[in-house]
Amino acid sequence: MSQGMQPLTGLAKRLVNDGVFSAEVAQDAVAQAREANQPFIHYIISHRLVSAHRAATAASEEFGLPLFDLDAISDEAIPRDAISEALITKHHALPLMQRDNRLYIALADPTNIQALDEIKFSAGKTTEAVIVEEDKLTRKLEQYLDGANDAMDELEDTDLDNIELGEDKPADDKDDAEEAANETPIVRFINKVLLDAIKKGASDIHFEPYEKSYRVRCRIDGMLQEFHKPPLNLASRLTARLKVMSRMDISERRVPQDGRIKLKVSAKRSIDFRVNTLPTLWGEKIVLRILDPGSAKMGVEALGFEPDQKEAYLTTLQQPQGMILVTGPTGSGKTVSLYTGLNILNTEERNISTAEDPVEINLEGINQVHVNPKVGLTFAEALRAFLRQDPDVVMVGEIRDLETAEISIKAAQTGHMVLSTLHTNSAPETLTRLRNMGVPAFNIATSVSLIIAQRLGRRLCENCKQPANLPEATLVEEGFAPEQIPGLQLYEANHDGCSHCNRGYKGRVGIYEMLKMSGEIAQCIMENGNSIDIMRVAQQQGFRTLRQSGLLKVAAGVTSLEELNRVIKT
């Protein structure tokens, strides 16, 4: 070995020993790969020093990992939503299959330990590496990501002039208003706003008139952002077009109205919008809530539960009776958590009925009722009807009063699984809220199985997040235990953002606290303990508060301390 040359190790040494290339070629390849900041295996394949198949075989033998032929698995068999697209792209890794609590990951580079660690945390499963050929992995990844982006491709190709509406007839129109609403530039502008909002993952669109201006804002990852500022003289035409699309009375401008738009963006995909108008000083403000059916079917893995929280939720869902309550403020993701649970329970053997105000997303196989207090169809009345129709699972949109609470608890005690929501700040407070509504302590203790309190925080962009260096005293003050701090690396948002994100964040993640009913907590309720007493007992059993759960996600680099403090004040 010449002076200055480092001894070969690992895959490079094996390939030399196998006679694939000389030690000098291997030394040069190792140096060039390091200089280019590329994995060695990627370098030698891309520079045609060895075939992808030979490199994969040698890597399998060297590292003692199984070798798998990706051509033997169909695209449909690859698990969707097991890990995020960002992690798949970042680590050039593909989820291959799931068995029990194990997730098998296809990799061409077995030295990528960071990939396995990050995927393990994100998926909440034990990860096992499987070696595959790099060229086949690249092709399969392209097919996988293309499939995930089919909906976006459909939106890109949508003809703005010819978007179909499910129903586009005004309930009570005036000829002039309808003619103005159907002018081609107005139609194109509205269609473009709706499609742009869908592509950017917005949850709401706000059309807002003011004295001297008009603006369109979208709520993305929970934050409103200005999208457009159309000329003020178009305000009445934009309002008329939206009201025509949502089948409202165009001539009525004095009172709020509700409507719905079904937008067919392709042969395969339709998006629903819930529309509300509000008379303001300078005209009608219109807000559209985007109701994408895909959000209700994204799977429990995508919600952001810690492994023990996911297990508690899934275990409770499979119980034959009891009550699961999801709490939190408006916009905290309660509906998605409930719909995810309903989709898990939605089998041929179960009769599932829901009472909602309003029904946001249609779920095939579930009997959904839109409550209407004006005609006497309240949550309580719907519940009474459900119990006469042999239900297995009942979902109540919200427990607002004692009557609804009592019927829900009765259902939970008589062989039904009941899911519902309340507006409380924490899981322990939910129990005292029910008692304050007038529900007897015994009924609470014997019917409630699980309480989930939740918030939604923005995820840091994996492409541009940057290290955050904070003093140890600050970290302790924020809630980290002193023993956690050595080696702890936090990240913060790059507020300039990048092409992949919105000001340093992309997407949202749930932050949860879960209170599972136990004998000790039931006893505390029976003894009229307050929320502080209940929390004290729960923490002795491993209960984590919202903030403690949020700190886990901060420590893992999923979100920032700044974002945690924004969504959780205490």
Tab-separated table of N, CA and C in Angstrom, residues 92-149:
chain	number	residue	atom	x	y	z
A	92	HIS	N	-33.680	8.311	0.107
A	92	HIS	CA	-33.699	7.370	-1.012
A	92	HIS	C	-34.048	5.985	-0.492
A	93	ALA	N	-35.127	5.924	0.270
A	93	ALA	CA	-35.554	4.696	0.936
A	93	ALA	C	-37.031	4.471	0.674
A	94	LEU	N	-37.423	3.207	0.575
A	94	LEU	CA	-38.805	2.880	0.244
A	94	LEU	C	-39.376	1.901	1.273
A	95	PRO	N	-40.542	2.219	1.878
A	95	PRO	CA	-41.180	1.228	2.754
A	95	PRO	C	-41.618	0.022	1.918
A	96	LEU	N	-41.193	-1.161	2.332
A	96	LEU	CA	-41.404	-2.342	1.514
A	96	LEU	C	-42.608	-3.155	1.968
A	97	MET	N	-42.712	-3.373	3.283
A	97	MET	CA	-43.836	-4.136	3.826
A	97	MET	C	-43.900	-3.931	5.330
A	98	GLN	N	-45.074	-4.194	5.906
A	98	GLN	CA	-45.268	-4.104	7.341
A	98	GLN	C	-45.729	-5.466	7.860
A	99	ARG	N	-45.110	-5.893	8.946
A	99	ARG	CA	-45.537	-7.113	9.615
A	99	ARG	C	-45.534	-6.853	11.106
A	100	ASP	N	-46.724	-6.942	11.696
A	100	ASP	CA	-46.872	-6.629	13.119
A	100	ASP	C	-46.318	-5.227	13.366
A	101	ASN	N	-45.316	-5.111	14.240
A	101	ASN	CA	-44.764	-3.787	14.564
A	101	ASN	C	-43.436	-3.544	13.847
A	102	ARG	N	-43.193	-4.264	12.750
A	102	ARG	CA	-41.942	-4.109	12.013
A	102	ARG	C	-42.219	-3.518	10.637
A	103	LEU	N	-41.372	-2.583	10.254
A	103	LEU	CA	-41.462	-1.956	8.943
A	103	LEU	C	-40.163	-2.240	8.202
A	104	TYR	N	-40.272	-2.915	7.047
A	104	TYR	CA	-39.096	-3.275	6.263
A	104	TYR	C	-38.825	-2.178	5.235
A	105	ILE	N	-37.590	-1.680	5.248
A	105	ILE	CA	-37.208	-0.537	4.424
A	105	ILE	C	-36.213	-0.973	3.363
A	106	ALA	N	-36.518	-0.696	2.093
A	106	ALA	CA	-35.618	-1.010	0.995
A	106	ALA	C	-34.579	0.092	0.855
A	107	LEU	N	-33.299	-0.290	0.917
A	107	LEU	CA	-32.188	0.650	0.806
A	107	LEU	C	-31.151	0.092	-0.159
A	108	ALA	N	-30.480	0.982	-0.901
A	108	ALA	CA	-29.332	0.549	-1.689
A	108	ALA	C	-28.046	0.728	-0.890
A	109	ASP	N	-28.060	1.678	0.054
A	109	ASP	CA	-26.878	1.992	0.855
A	109	ASP	C	-27.095	1.537	2.303
A	110	PRO	N	-26.521	0.396	2.687
A	110	PRO	CA	-26.765	-0.127	4.044
A	110	PRO	C	-26.068	0.662	5.143
A	111	THR	N	-25.184	1.584	4.761
A	111	THR	CA	-24.501	2.393	5.795
A	111	THR	C	-25.332	3.589	6.234
A	112	ASN	N	-26.496	3.762	5.641
A	112	ASN	CA	-27.342	4.921	5.960
A	112	ASN	C	-28.131	4.655	7.242
A	113	ILE	N	-27.431	4.652	8.354
A	113	ILE	CA	-28.059	4.376	9.651
A	113	ILE	C	-29.030	5.492	10.030
A	114	GLN	N	-28.703	6.743	9.643
A	114	GLN	CA	-29.578	7.868	9.974
A	114	GLN	C	-30.975	7.678	9.391
A	115	ALA	N	-31.034	7.087	8.178
A	115	ALA	CA	-32.335	6.858	7.550
A	115	ALA	C	-33.198	5.935	8.409
A	116	LEU	N	-32.612	4.840	8.866
A	116	LEU	CA	-33.372	3.892	9.670
A	116	LEU	C	-33.819	4.515	10.984
A	117	ASP	N	-32.938	5.321	11.606
A	117	ASP	CA	-33.294	5.952	12.876
A	117	ASP	C	-34.440	6.940	12.712
A	118	GLU	N	-34.378	7.773	11.679
A	118	GLU	CA	-35.428	8.776	11.470
A	118	GLU	C	-36.748	8.103	11.091
A	119	ILE	N	-36.680	7.073	10.262
A	119	ILE	CA	-37.901	6.372	9.851
A	119	ILE	C	-38.510	5.649	11.042
A	120	LYS	N	-37.658	5.062	11.881
A	120	LYS	CA	-38.149	4.366	13.067
A	120	LYS	C	-38.941	5.311	13.956
A	121	PHE	N	-38.403	6.522	14.168
A	121	PHE	CA	-39.112	7.480	15.026
A	121	PHE	C	-40.404	7.941	14.373
A	122	SER	N	-40.328	8.250	13.069
A	122	SER	CA	-41.508	8.780	12.377
A	122	SER	C	-42.638	7.759	12.331
A	123	ALA	N	-42.298	6.487	12.046
A	123	ALA	CA	-43.328	5.458	11.889
A	123	ALA	C	-43.764	4.855	13.217
A	124	GLY	N	-42.927	5.014	14.247
A	124	GLY	CA	-43.245	4.402	15.529
A	124	GLY	C	-43.158	2.885	15.485
A	125	LYS	N	-42.319	2.367	14.578
A	125	LYS	CA	-42.176	0.914	14.432
A	125	LYS	C	-40.700	0.540	14.410
A	126	THR	N	-40.413	-0.714	14.712
A	126	THR	CA	-39.065	-1.239	14.533
A	126	THR	C	-38.774	-1.321	13.043
A	127	THR	N	-37.596	-0.841	12.619
A	127	THR	CA	-37.264	-0.843	11.196
A	127	THR	C	-36.203	-1.885	10.897
A	128	GLU	N	-36.364	-2.550	9.766
A	128	GLU	CA	-35.405	-3.554	9.302
A	128	GLU	C	-34.976	-3.170	7.895
A	129	ALA	N	-33.645	-3.144	7.662
A	129	ALA	CA	-33.126	-2.790	6.340
A	129	ALA	C	-33.128	-4.006	5.426
A	130	VAL	N	-33.487	-3.788	4.162
A	130	VAL	CA	-33.432	-4.809	3.122
A	130	VAL	C	-32.653	-4.215	1.958
A	131	ILE	N	-31.637	-4.928	1.469
A	131	ILE	CA	-30.812	-4.420	0.377
A	131	ILE	C	-31.501	-4.653	-0.962
A	132	VAL	N	-31.515	-3.610	-1.802
A	132	VAL	CA	-32.069	-3.722	-3.157
A	132	VAL	C	-31.104	-3.066	-4.134
A	133	GLU	N	-31.286	-3.340	-5.423
A	133	GLU	CA	-30.434	-2.750	-6.456
A	133	GLU	C	-30.817	-1.287	-6.655
A	134	GLU	N	-29.805	-0.425	-6.760
A	134	GLU	CA	-30.061	1.008	-6.781
A	134	GLU	C	-30.883	1.440	-7.991
A	135	ASP	N	-30.602	0.859	-9.164
A	135	ASP	CA	-31.364	1.292	-10.344
A	135	ASP	C	-32.838	0.921	-10.219
A	136	LYS	N	-33.125	-0.266	-9.668
A	136	LYS	CA	-34.518	-0.665	-9.465
A	136	LYS	C	-35.180	0.185	-8.377
A	137	LEU	N	-34.402	0.541	-7.337
A	137	LEU	CA	-34.945	1.387	-6.267
A	137	LEU	C	-35.314	2.753	-6.814
A	138	THR	N	-34.458	3.320	-7.649
A	138	THR	CA	-34.733	4.639	-8.220
A	138	THR	C	-36.007	4.615	-9.056
A	139	ARG	N	-36.164	3.570	-9.877
A	139	ARG	CA	-37.377	3.457	-10.704
A	139	ARG	C	-38.616	3.291	-9.832
A	140	LYS	N	-38.516	2.430	-8.812
A	140	LYS	CA	-39.675	2.169	-7.950
A	140	LYS	C	-40.054	3.418	-7.152
A	141	LEU	N	-39.049	4.172	-6.709
A	141	LEU	CA	-39.329	5.413	-5.981
A	141	LEU	C	-40.048	6.415	-6.876
A	142	GLU	N	-39.627	6.515	-8.127
A	142	GLU	CA	-40.286	7.432	-9.059
A	142	GLU	C	-41.748	7.035	-9.256
A	143	GLN	N	-41.997	5.726	-9.397
A	143	GLN	CA	-43.378	5.258	-9.565
A	143	GLN	C	-44.194	5.534	-8.309
A	144	TYR	N	-43.587	5.297	-7.144
A	144	TYR	CA	-44.284	5.509	-5.865
A	144	TYR	C	-44.650	6.978	-5.693
A	145	LEU	N	-43.664	7.862	-5.921
A	145	LEU	CA	-43.920	9.289	-5.723
A	145	LEU	C	-44.833	9.841	-6.807
A	146	ASP	N	-44.750	9.301	-8.007
A	146	ASP	CA	-45.675	9.722	-9.067
A	146	ASP	C	-47.096	9.357	-8.703
A	147	GLY	N	-47.277	8.174	-8.110
A	147	GLY	CA	-48.606	7.756	-7.669
A	147	GLY	C	-49.137	8.669	-6.601
A	148	ALA	N	-48.245	9.078	-5.660
A	148	ALA	CA	-48.672	9.969	-4.587
A	148	ALA	C	-49.026	11.343	-5.128
A	149	ASN	N	-48.424	11.692	-6.286
A	149	ASN	CA	-48.661	13.032	-6.825
A	149	ASN	C	-49.653	13.046	-7.976
